[in-house]
Short mmCIF file of C-alpha atoms (C1' of nucleotides) in Angstrom, two decimals:
data_model
loop_
_atom_site.label_atom_id
_atom_site.label_comp_id
_atom_site.label_asym_id
_atom_site.label_seq_id
_atom_site.Cartn_x
_atom_site.Cartn_y
_atom_site.Cartn_z
CA MET V 444 110.18 127.98 121.08
CA PRO V 445 108.21 130.68 119.25
CA ARG V 446 104.61 129.59 119.18
CA PRO V 447 102.82 130.03 115.86
CA THR V 448 100.59 133.06 115.65
CA LYS V 449 97.06 132.16 116.60
CA GLN V 450 96.03 135.69 115.61
CA SER V 451 95.80 134.88 111.94
CA PRO V 452 93.94 131.58 111.96
CA GLU V 453 92.71 131.53 108.36
CA ARG V 454 96.05 132.02 106.73
CA GLY V 455 97.96 128.81 106.16
CA ASP V 456 101.08 129.72 108.05
CA ALA V 457 104.44 128.47 106.92
CA ARG V 458 104.97 126.18 109.87
CA THR V 459 101.82 124.15 109.30
CA ARG V 460 102.37 124.09 105.56
CA LEU V 461 105.85 122.72 106.12
CA LEU V 462 104.54 120.05 108.49
CA LYS V 463 101.91 118.98 105.98
CA ALA V 464 104.50 118.93 103.22
CA ALA V 465 106.76 116.83 105.44
CA ARG V 466 103.92 114.43 106.16
CA ASP V 467 103.36 113.78 102.45
CA VAL V 468 106.81 114.13 100.93
CA ILE V 469 108.56 112.02 103.57
CA ARG V 470 106.00 109.26 103.13
CA ARG V 471 106.85 109.26 99.43
CA LYS V 472 110.60 109.66 99.46
CA GLY V 473 111.68 108.89 103.00
CA PHE V 474 113.25 111.26 105.49
CA ALA V 475 116.88 111.21 104.36
CA ALA V 476 116.05 111.52 100.68
CA THR V 477 113.80 114.51 101.36
CA SER V 478 115.84 117.71 101.23
CA VAL V 479 114.99 120.93 102.99
CA ASP V 480 114.59 122.49 99.56
CA ASP V 481 112.10 119.76 98.62
CA LEU V 482 109.99 120.64 101.63
CA CYS V 483 110.19 124.37 101.01
CA GLN V 484 109.17 123.97 97.39
CA SER V 485 106.33 121.61 98.26
CA ALA V 486 105.10 123.95 100.99
CA GLY V 487 105.59 127.05 98.86
CA VAL V 488 107.84 128.80 101.34
CA THR V 489 111.45 129.87 101.33
CA LYS V 490 114.39 128.40 103.13
CA GLY V 491 114.46 131.34 105.48
CA ALA V 492 110.97 130.42 106.64
CA PHE V 493 112.04 126.83 107.20
CA PHE V 494 114.95 127.68 109.45
CA HIS V 495 112.90 130.34 111.17
CA HIS V 496 110.47 127.68 112.40
CA PHE V 497 112.83 124.71 112.76
CA LYS V 498 116.36 124.93 114.06
CA THR V 499 117.55 121.94 112.03
CA LYS V 500 116.16 119.36 109.64
CA ASP V 501 116.09 116.87 112.50
CA ALA V 502 114.00 119.31 114.54
CA LEU V 503 111.47 119.30 111.72
CA GLY V 504 111.49 115.52 111.87
CA VAL V 505 110.56 115.61 115.54
CA ALA V 506 107.89 118.24 114.91
CA ALA V 507 106.49 116.22 112.01
CA ALA V 508 106.22 113.13 114.22
CA ASN V 509 104.41 115.16 116.90
CA PHE V 510 102.16 116.73 114.27
CA TRP V 511 101.36 113.23 113.03
CA ALA V 512 100.56 112.06 116.56
CA GLU V 513 98.22 114.99 117.12
CA THR V 514 96.36 114.82 113.82
CA THR V 515 95.96 111.04 113.81
CA SER V 516 94.79 110.86 117.40
CA ALA V 517 92.19 113.50 116.56
CA LEU V 518 91.11 111.42 113.57
CA PHE V 519 90.82 108.23 115.57
CA ALA V 520 89.11 109.93 118.50
CA SER V 521 86.32 111.15 116.24
CA ALA V 522 86.06 107.91 114.24
CA PRO V 523 82.83 105.89 114.52
CA TYR V 524 84.43 102.68 115.77
CA HIS V 525 83.87 103.71 119.39
CA GLU V 526 80.11 103.44 119.03
CA PRO V 527 79.38 99.76 119.75
CA ASP V 528 78.45 98.89 123.32
CA ASP V 529 80.31 95.60 123.25
CA PRO V 530 84.03 96.30 123.81
CA LEU V 531 85.05 93.46 121.52
CA ASP V 532 82.88 94.95 118.80
CA ARG V 533 84.76 98.21 119.29
CA VAL V 534 88.08 96.44 118.82
CA LEU V 535 86.83 94.69 115.69
CA ALA V 536 85.32 97.94 114.45
CA TYR V 537 88.69 99.61 114.95
CA LEU V 538 90.38 97.00 112.79
CA ASP V 539 87.68 97.32 110.19
CA PHE V 540 88.14 101.08 110.23
CA ARG V 541 91.89 100.69 109.78
CA LYS V 542 91.27 98.36 106.87
CA GLY V 543 88.84 100.83 105.35
CA ILE V 544 91.23 103.75 105.24
CA ILE V 545 93.84 101.73 103.34
CA GLY V 546 93.60 102.66 99.70
CA GLY V 547 94.62 105.09 97.01
CA GLU V 548 98.21 106.14 96.55
CA THR V 549 100.80 104.60 98.86
CA PHE V 550 101.75 107.91 100.48
CA GLU V 551 98.12 108.54 101.37
CA TYR V 552 97.57 105.60 103.71
CA THR V 553 101.00 104.58 104.99
CA CYS V 554 102.35 105.67 108.36
CA LEU V 555 104.74 108.59 108.61
CA VAL V 556 106.20 107.62 111.96
CA GLY V 557 106.68 103.99 110.94
CA THR V 558 108.57 105.14 107.87
CA MET V 559 110.76 107.54 109.83
CA THR V 560 111.43 105.02 112.60
CA GLN V 561 112.93 102.60 110.06
CA GLU V 562 115.30 105.21 108.77
CA VAL V 563 116.49 107.10 111.82
CA HIS V 564 116.26 104.56 114.64
CA ASP V 565 120.02 104.40 114.95
CA SER V 566 121.09 107.89 113.94
CA ALA V 567 118.49 110.35 115.26
CA PRO V 568 117.27 109.32 118.72
CA ALA V 569 115.10 112.42 119.11
CA ILE V 570 113.09 111.62 115.99
CA ARG V 571 112.94 107.95 116.87
CA ASP V 572 111.57 108.71 120.32
CA ALA V 573 108.92 111.04 118.92
CA CYS V 574 107.90 108.32 116.46
CA ALA V 575 107.82 105.70 119.19
CA ALA V 576 105.63 107.95 121.32
CA SER V 577 103.19 108.27 118.42
CA ILE V 578 103.05 104.53 117.72
CA PHE V 579 102.79 103.30 121.28
CA GLY V 580 100.58 106.17 122.34
CA HIS V 581 98.10 105.13 119.68
CA ALA V 582 98.42 101.46 120.61
CA ALA V 583 97.62 102.38 124.20
CA THR V 584 94.23 103.75 123.15
CA LEU V 585 93.22 100.18 122.27
CA GLU V 586 94.14 98.61 125.57
CA ALA V 587 91.05 99.60 127.53
CA ASP V 588 88.70 98.04 124.98
CA ILE V 589 90.79 94.88 124.76
CA LYS V 590 90.88 94.56 128.53
CA ALA V 591 87.16 95.16 128.81
CA ALA V 592 86.51 92.55 126.15
CA CYS V 593 88.60 90.03 128.08
CA LYS V 594 86.74 90.72 131.28
CA GLN V 595 83.32 90.63 129.70
CA ARG V 596 83.97 87.31 128.01
CA ASN V 597 85.97 85.78 130.83
CA ILE V 598 89.06 85.25 128.73
CA ALA V 599 91.91 83.82 130.76
CA ALA V 600 94.59 84.90 128.37
CA ASP V 601 98.26 83.95 128.24
CA TRP V 602 98.79 87.28 126.47
CA THR V 603 98.34 90.84 127.67
CA ALA V 604 96.08 93.54 126.25
CA GLU V 605 99.18 95.67 125.85
CA SER V 606 100.93 93.08 123.70
CA LEU V 607 97.86 92.52 121.52
CA ALA V 608 97.50 96.28 121.02
CA ARG V 609 101.13 96.47 119.96
CA HIS V 610 100.67 93.49 117.69
CA THR V 611 97.88 95.26 115.80
CA GLN V 612 100.31 98.07 115.05
CA ALA V 613 103.00 95.62 113.98
CA VAL V 614 100.60 93.97 111.53
CA LEU V 615 99.63 97.33 110.07
CA GLN V 616 103.23 98.48 109.72
CA GLY V 617 104.22 95.18 108.14
CA GLY V 618 101.27 95.31 105.79
CA PHE V 619 102.38 98.74 104.65
CA ILE V 620 105.80 97.36 103.76
CA LEU V 621 104.32 94.60 101.60
CA ALA V 622 102.04 97.17 99.99
CA LYS V 623 105.01 99.39 99.23
CA ALA V 624 106.91 96.47 97.75
CA THR V 625 104.19 95.95 95.15
CA GLY V 626 102.31 99.23 95.08
CA ASP V 627 99.17 97.29 95.95
CA PRO V 628 97.19 98.30 99.06
CA ASP V 629 95.38 94.96 98.95
CA LEU V 630 98.41 93.34 100.51
CA ALA V 631 98.02 95.53 103.58
CA ARG V 632 94.30 94.86 103.78
CA GLU V 633 94.96 91.14 103.46
CA SER V 634 97.10 91.18 106.60
CA VAL V 635 94.46 93.14 108.49
CA ASP V 636 91.99 90.41 107.52
CA HIS V 637 94.27 87.81 109.09
CA LEU V 638 94.54 90.00 112.17
CA ILE V 639 90.75 90.30 112.43
CA ARG V 640 90.47 86.53 112.13
CA TYR V 641 93.05 86.18 114.88
CA VAL V 642 91.25 88.52 117.27
CA ARG V 643 87.94 86.77 116.63
CA GLY V 644 89.63 83.48 117.37
CA LEU V 645 91.11 84.79 120.61
CA PHE V 646 87.65 85.71 121.84
CA GLY V 647 85.91 82.63 120.49
CA VAL V 648 83.83 84.52 117.96
CA GLU V 649 82.70 82.65 114.88
CA PRO V 650 83.85 84.12 111.56
CA ASP V 651 81.21 86.71 110.93
CA THR V 652 79.86 87.21 107.42
CA SER V 653 77.62 90.21 108.03
CA GLU V 654 80.30 92.54 106.64
CA ALA V 655 79.19 95.83 108.15
CA SER V 656 82.18 97.74 106.89
CA TYR V 657 82.59 101.18 108.40
CA LYS V 658 84.10 102.69 105.33
CA GLU V 659 83.84 101.45 101.80
CA ARG V 660 86.60 102.31 99.43
CA SER V 661 87.17 100.83 96.01
CA THR V 662 89.92 103.04 94.61
CA MET W 1300 147.16 97.03 102.35
CA PRO W 1301 148.27 94.00 100.32
CA ARG W 1302 146.39 93.75 97.09
CA PRO W 1303 144.16 90.69 96.82
CA THR W 1304 145.25 89.59 93.37
CA LYS W 1305 143.35 86.34 93.09
CA GLN W 1306 140.47 86.17 90.71
CA SER W 1307 140.33 82.53 89.69
CA PRO W 1308 137.99 80.80 92.16
CA GLU W 1309 135.92 83.64 93.50
CA ARG W 1310 134.91 86.76 91.68
CA GLY W 1311 135.97 90.08 93.08
CA ASP W 1312 136.91 90.20 96.72
CA ALA W 1313 136.08 93.91 96.86
CA ARG W 1314 132.65 93.27 95.42
CA THR W 1315 131.67 90.83 98.15
CA ARG W 1316 133.13 93.05 100.82
CA LEU W 1317 131.06 95.95 99.54
CA LEU W 1318 127.91 93.83 99.51
CA LYS W 1319 128.50 92.71 103.08
CA ALA W 1320 129.20 96.28 104.13
CA ALA W 1321 126.00 97.37 102.41
CA ARG W 1322 124.05 94.65 104.21
CA ASP W 1323 125.18 95.90 107.61
CA VAL W 1324 125.55 99.64 107.14
CA ILE W 1325 122.24 100.07 105.32
CA ARG W 1326 120.43 98.16 108.04
CA ARG W 1327 121.89 100.64 110.53
CA LYS W 1328 121.59 103.92 108.68
CA GLY W 1329 119.17 103.27 105.86
CA PHE W 1330 119.91 103.39 102.14
CA ALA W 1331 119.70 107.11 101.46
CA ALA W 1332 121.74 108.06 104.52
CA THR W 1333 124.47 105.60 103.58
CA SER W 1334 127.00 107.29 101.32
CA VAL W 1335 129.23 105.55 98.83
CA ASP W 1336 132.17 106.73 100.93
CA ASP W 1337 130.60 105.09 103.99
CA LEU W 1338 130.44 101.80 102.17
CA CYS W 1339 133.97 102.07 100.83
CA GLN W 1340 135.37 102.88 104.23
CA SER W 1341 133.42 100.07 105.89
CA ALA W 1342 134.52 97.61 103.22
CA GLY W 1343 138.10 98.87 103.21
CA VAL W 1344 138.14 99.62 99.49
CA THR W 1345 138.46 102.77 97.44
CA LYS W 1346 135.82 104.61 95.51
CA GLY W 1347 137.37 103.46 92.28
CA ALA W 1348 136.73 99.87 93.26
CA PHE W 1349 133.13 100.70 94.08
CA PHE W 1350 132.37 102.16 90.68
CA HIS W 1351 134.31 99.43 88.96
CA HIS W 1352 131.90 96.84 90.35
CA PHE W 1353 128.71 98.90 90.45
CA LYS W 1354 127.71 101.40 87.83
CA THR W 1355 125.74 103.56 90.27
CA LYS W 1356 124.76 103.60 93.93
CA ASP W 1357 121.33 102.33 92.91
CA ALA W 1358 122.97 99.42 91.11
CA LEU W 1359 124.64 98.47 94.38
CA GLY W 1360 121.20 98.62 96.01
CA VAL W 1361 119.87 96.09 93.53
CA ALA W 1362 122.94 93.89 93.96
CA ALA W 1363 122.64 94.09 97.75
CA ALA W 1364 119.00 93.00 97.58
CA ASN W 1365 119.95 90.05 95.37
CA PHE W 1366 122.86 89.20 97.65
CA TRP W 1367 120.45 89.26 100.57
CA ALA W 1368 118.03 86.98 98.75
CA GLU W 1369 120.78 84.49 97.96
CA THR W 1370 122.37 84.38 101.40
CA THR W 1371 119.12 84.24 103.34
CA SER W 1372 117.59 81.56 101.16
CA ALA W 1373 120.72 79.49 101.72
CA LEU W 1374 120.37 80.04 105.46
CA PHE W 1375 116.72 79.02 105.51
CA ALA W 1376 117.26 76.07 103.19
CA SER W 1377 119.79 74.58 105.59
CA ALA W 1378 117.82 75.42 108.75
CA PRO W 1379 116.46 72.58 110.88
CA TYR W 1380 112.80 73.58 110.68
CA HIS W 1381 112.26 71.34 107.66
CA GLU W 1382 112.81 68.19 109.71
CA PRO W 1383 109.35 67.43 111.16
CA ASP W 1384 107.20 64.97 109.21
CA ASP W 1385 104.01 66.86 109.97
CA PRO W 1386 103.73 69.85 107.60
CA LEU W 1387 102.03 71.99 110.27
CA ASP W 1388 104.91 71.24 112.61
CA ARG W 1389 107.26 72.50 109.91
CA VAL W 1390 105.33 75.75 109.64
CA LEU W 1391 105.35 76.21 113.41
CA ALA W 1392 109.02 75.25 113.52
CA TYR W 1393 109.71 77.90 110.90
CA LEU W 1394 108.05 80.56 113.03
CA ASP W 1395 109.92 79.35 116.09
CA PHE W 1396 113.14 79.52 114.10
CA ARG W 1397 112.37 83.07 113.01
CA LYS W 1398 111.67 84.00 116.59
CA GLY W 1399 114.93 82.42 117.70
CA ILE W 1400 117.14 84.43 115.38
CA ILE W 1401 115.74 87.73 116.64
CA GLY W 1402 118.19 89.15 119.14
CA GLY W 1403 121.32 91.18 119.67
CA GLU W 1404 121.85 94.49 117.95
CA THR W 1405 119.04 95.78 115.76
CA PHE W 1406 121.09 95.71 112.56
CA GLU W 1407 121.90 92.05 113.15
CA TYR W 1408 118.38 90.64 112.95
CA THR W 1409 116.34 93.15 110.94
CA CYS W 1410 115.60 92.71 107.26
CA LEU W 1411 117.66 94.55 104.67
CA VAL W 1412 115.10 94.34 101.91
CA GLY W 1413 112.25 95.44 104.16
CA THR W 1414 114.28 98.46 105.18
CA MET W 1415 115.17 99.35 101.61
CA THR W 1416 111.62 98.82 100.35
CA GLN W 1417 110.32 101.44 102.76
CA GLU W 1418 112.79 103.99 101.53
CA VAL W 1419 112.94 103.53 97.79
CA HIS W 1420 109.50 102.17 96.89
CA ASP W 1421 108.58 105.36 95.07
CA SER W 1422 111.92 106.58 93.78
CA ALA W 1423 113.97 103.53 92.75
CA PRO W 1424 111.77 100.90 91.09
CA ALA W 1425 114.71 98.63 90.29
CA ILE W 1426 115.70 98.34 93.95
CA ARG W 1427 112.09 98.01 95.05
CA ASP W 1428 111.51 95.15 92.61
CA ALA W 1429 114.64 93.34 93.75
CA CYS W 1430 113.47 93.72 97.36
CA ALA W 1431 109.99 92.52 96.50
CA ALA W 1432 111.43 89.47 94.76
CA SER W 1433 113.38 88.64 97.91
CA ILE W 1434 110.42 89.06 100.25
CA PHE W 1435 107.83 87.24 98.17
CA GLY W 1436 110.30 84.63 96.99
CA HIS W 1437 110.94 83.73 100.60
CA ALA W 1438 107.23 83.79 101.44
CA ALA W 1439 106.64 81.37 98.58
CA THR W 1440 108.89 78.78 100.25
CA LEU W 1441 106.27 78.49 103.02
CA GLU W 1442 103.30 77.87 100.78
CA ALA W 1443 103.85 74.18 100.16
CA ASP W 1444 103.97 73.34 103.86
CA ILE W 1445 100.91 75.48 104.59
CA LYS W 1446 98.98 73.83 101.77
CA ALA W 1447 100.02 70.36 102.91
CA ALA W 1448 98.97 71.18 106.45
CA CYS W 1449 95.54 72.27 105.22
CA LYS W 1450 95.11 69.10 103.23
CA GLN W 1451 96.28 66.79 106.00
CA ARG W 1452 93.97 68.37 108.57
CA ASN W 1453 91.04 68.92 106.23
CA ILE W 1454 90.96 72.66 106.73
CA ALA W 1455 88.32 74.32 104.58
CA ALA W 1456 89.85 77.75 104.75
CA ASP W 1457 88.46 81.10 103.68
CA TRP W 1458 92.09 82.19 103.30
CA THR W 1459 94.80 81.04 100.92
CA ALA W 1460 98.17 79.54 101.75
CA GLU W 1461 99.71 82.37 99.72
CA SER W 1462 98.06 85.04 101.83
CA LEU W 1463 99.03 83.39 105.11
CA ALA W 1464 102.61 83.07 103.91
CA ARG W 1465 102.63 86.77 103.07
CA HIS W 1466 101.06 87.58 106.41
CA THR W 1467 103.92 85.89 108.25
CA GLN W 1468 106.31 88.23 106.48
CA ALA W 1469 104.16 91.25 107.28
CA VAL W 1470 104.17 90.35 110.98
CA LEU W 1471 107.94 89.97 110.96
CA GLN W 1472 108.49 93.26 109.15
CA GLY W 1473 106.09 95.05 111.47
CA GLY W 1474 107.73 93.53 114.51
CA PHE W 1475 111.07 94.85 113.30
CA ILE W 1476 109.66 98.36 113.16
CA LEU W 1477 108.40 98.21 116.73
CA ALA W 1478 111.75 96.79 117.79
CA LYS W 1479 113.55 99.65 116.05
CA ALA W 1480 111.29 102.17 117.72
CA THR W 1481 112.42 101.00 121.16
CA GLY W 1482 115.68 99.18 120.49
CA ASP W 1483 114.11 96.11 122.10
CA PRO W 1484 113.99 92.87 120.08
CA ASP W 1485 111.40 91.49 122.50
CA LEU W 1486 108.76 93.56 120.72
CA ALA W 1487 109.44 91.66 117.50
CA ARG W 1488 109.39 88.31 119.29
CA GLU W 1489 106.12 89.25 120.95
CA SER W 1490 104.43 89.69 117.58
CA VAL W 1491 105.80 86.38 116.37
CA ASP W 1492 104.23 84.79 119.46
CA HIS W 1493 100.86 86.21 118.46
CA LEU W 1494 101.42 84.92 114.94
CA ILE W 1495 102.21 81.43 116.26
CA ARG W 1496 99.04 81.52 118.37
CA TYR W 1497 97.11 82.56 115.26
CA VAL W 1498 98.44 79.73 113.12
CA ARG W 1499 97.75 77.19 115.86
CA GLY W 1500 94.22 78.53 116.07
CA LEU W 1501 93.72 78.27 112.32
CA PHE W 1502 94.61 74.58 112.44
CA GLY W 1503 92.74 73.85 115.66
CA VAL W 1504 95.85 73.06 117.65
CA GLU W 1505 95.66 73.62 121.40
CA PRO W 1506 98.18 76.09 122.80
CA ASP W 1507 101.15 73.81 123.26
CA THR W 1508 103.23 74.14 126.42
CA SER W 1509 105.96 71.65 125.58
CA GLU W 1510 108.21 74.52 124.45
CA ALA W 1511 110.54 72.60 122.20
CA SER W 1512 112.30 75.71 121.00
CA TYR W 1513 114.62 75.18 118.07
CA LYS W 1514 116.98 77.85 119.18
CA GLU W 1515 117.33 79.26 122.62
CA ARG W 1516 118.53 82.79 122.97
CA SER W 1517 118.37 84.93 126.06
CA THR W 1518 120.12 88.08 124.88
"C1'" DG T 1226 159.11 80.98 74.84
"C1'" DA T 1227 158.89 85.60 73.99
"C1'" DT T 1228 155.83 89.25 72.29
"C1'" DT T 1229 151.68 91.36 71.55
"C1'" DA T 1230 146.99 92.36 72.74
"C1'" DC T 1231 143.38 92.67 75.61
"C1'" DA T 1232 140.70 92.16 79.97
"C1'" DT T 1233 140.11 92.49 84.90
"C1'" DA T 1234 140.66 94.61 89.34
"C1'" DC T 1235 141.73 98.06 91.53
"C1'" DC T 1236 143.68 103.05 93.15
"C1'" DA T 1237 144.21 108.30 93.95
"C1'" DA T 1238 142.85 112.60 92.66
"C1'" DC T 1239 139.51 115.37 90.82
"C1'" DT T 1240 134.73 117.80 89.47
"C1'" DG T 1241 130.19 119.80 89.35
"C1'" DT T 1242 126.38 120.05 91.97
"C1'" DA T 1243 123.15 119.59 95.79
"C1'" DT T 1244 122.87 119.97 100.54
"C1'" DG T 1245 122.13 121.77 105.35
"C1'" DG T 1246 122.77 125.81 107.37
"C1'" DT T 1247 123.80 131.12 108.02
"C1'" DA T 1248 123.83 136.14 107.62
"C1'" DT T 1249 121.28 139.81 106.79
"C1'" DG T 1250 117.45 142.42 104.98
"C1'" DT T 1251 112.32 143.80 104.96
"C1'" DG T 1252 107.48 144.35 105.69
"C1'" DT T 1253 103.92 144.34 109.16
"C1'" DA T 1254 101.36 143.94 113.53
"C1'" DG T 1255 101.07 145.52 118.12
"C1'" DC A 947 110.07 151.08 117.78
"C1'" DT A 948 110.39 146.57 118.35
"C1'" DA A 949 109.46 141.77 117.93
"C1'" DC A 950 108.09 138.55 114.81
"C1'" DA A 951 107.51 136.21 110.35
"C1'" DC A 952 109.25 135.65 106.64
"C1'" DA A 953 112.57 136.55 102.14
"C1'" DT A 954 117.18 136.85 99.55
"C1'" DA A 955 121.66 135.79 98.99
"C1'" DC A 956 125.23 133.32 100.22
"C1'" DC A 957 128.66 129.62 102.13
"C1'" DA A 958 131.35 125.38 103.32
"C1'" DT A 959 130.95 120.89 102.72
"C1'" DA A 960 129.59 116.30 101.36
"C1'" DC A 961 127.98 113.93 97.76
"C1'" DA A 962 127.74 110.76 93.47
"C1'" DG A 963 130.20 110.05 89.80
"C1'" DT A 964 134.65 110.69 86.45
"C1'" DT A 965 139.26 110.48 84.88
"C1'" DG A 966 143.44 108.52 84.06
"C1'" DG A 967 146.44 105.41 85.62
"C1'" DT A 968 148.86 100.79 87.46
"C1'" DA A 969 149.36 95.97 88.42
"C1'" DT A 970 148.23 91.49 87.08
"C1'" DG A 971 146.19 87.58 84.51
"C1'" DT A 972 145.07 85.20 79.96
"C1'" DA A 973 145.34 83.75 75.51
"C1'" DA A 974 146.67 83.85 70.95
"C1'" DT A 975 150.60 84.91 67.58
"C1'" DC A 976 155.17 84.74 65.89
#
DNA sequence: GATTACATACCAACTGTATGGTATGTGTAG
DNA sequence: CTACACATACCATACAGTTGGTATGTAATC
């Protein structure tokens, strides 16, 4: 695999431009409905550049899923929800953060790898696996805080931290579908609210009304 | 192949066969990746028959969503979860029923209209609207029981029955995505378990261990 | 009750275009 | 002078949709 030139860092090289185009166009139109020409036009490169960097369209799909995993994990790693000392507060702050970044156009807040998983789960195992790695890799970053919260509050749970972490991702993915069905991001936020209420209930926390939202967004 | 030349009692044999093929093939491959030829071959009809019954491929998408809405609402209407006298028990029995029918091959238990919504939400408004009608129409059938349960148990909720009904659908849709990512239906069932725990918590019901499952399935 | 007229349900072959992918050329950095 | 990063031009195919036709049913007219 020819690594992209790190010697010209300022110039937006074709590979990254294609990955960014894939991230946005596929979230709008879906993977199958997005043609190679669509991506080239959106990225402002030619077809020769596309097939220079990606052997096939499927290979771009895998690369786009990996690109998504890298960029989102960087985003979440630097997000402020890790600040609270109380692990449960960190979990709740995570959910509040997720709620906060839902807004604007559908393609801006929905999940690339969730979208691709739906489409290719049965026909492109390589893409599906890359998507799964992104989803469950992200879910795994929540487990430590959930476990710590259980320990700190002496929760004898009949559920595992792993399953609750996965459930948060399921709620988000499902919320995105309802939002897509209507074009209204409020439907996704609404489900996150139910999820927050659920987590509070699991840990015996009273419904808090202090509303210290980490990110306000009214668009 | 002998020509089915009966038209009196039931309209168009080929039409129904195409809709059933669409239901199954689209759940496997997605809408965009499913060609008209795929559908014709799977249904055992010719392309002429396809375009006799459906003006365009998109028109079939709309018809498939409506077909899905009709057949699933018939299934749920005749399901046994309506039997309990206690409205909350009916809601919990619904969720248990939904959990019970998750199993087998992915295309057998996942949701056609959820799948299609993801793909066409931005490019085919007619299909998206038909899918939305199916999803929210089904969600609406839960509202009465949720409302009755609130009234009976004097729940002063900061959430609406409508939003909880929608949330159940979000959890199911999200669970399907996780299941598709791994090929394991247990991931979908796991999220339904969390949802059941949430609903019990909302109504102050202790985690029940009597396990009166409406449908057992070990696949 | 035979004829005409029209509608439905399908079939086989075809068409223009869009698609994923290839072959080959070119400018530039090292 | 060569390896890389693109660009241009092209190709075989798969695709949605069309065309023209056949077989059969229905209902009114003569």
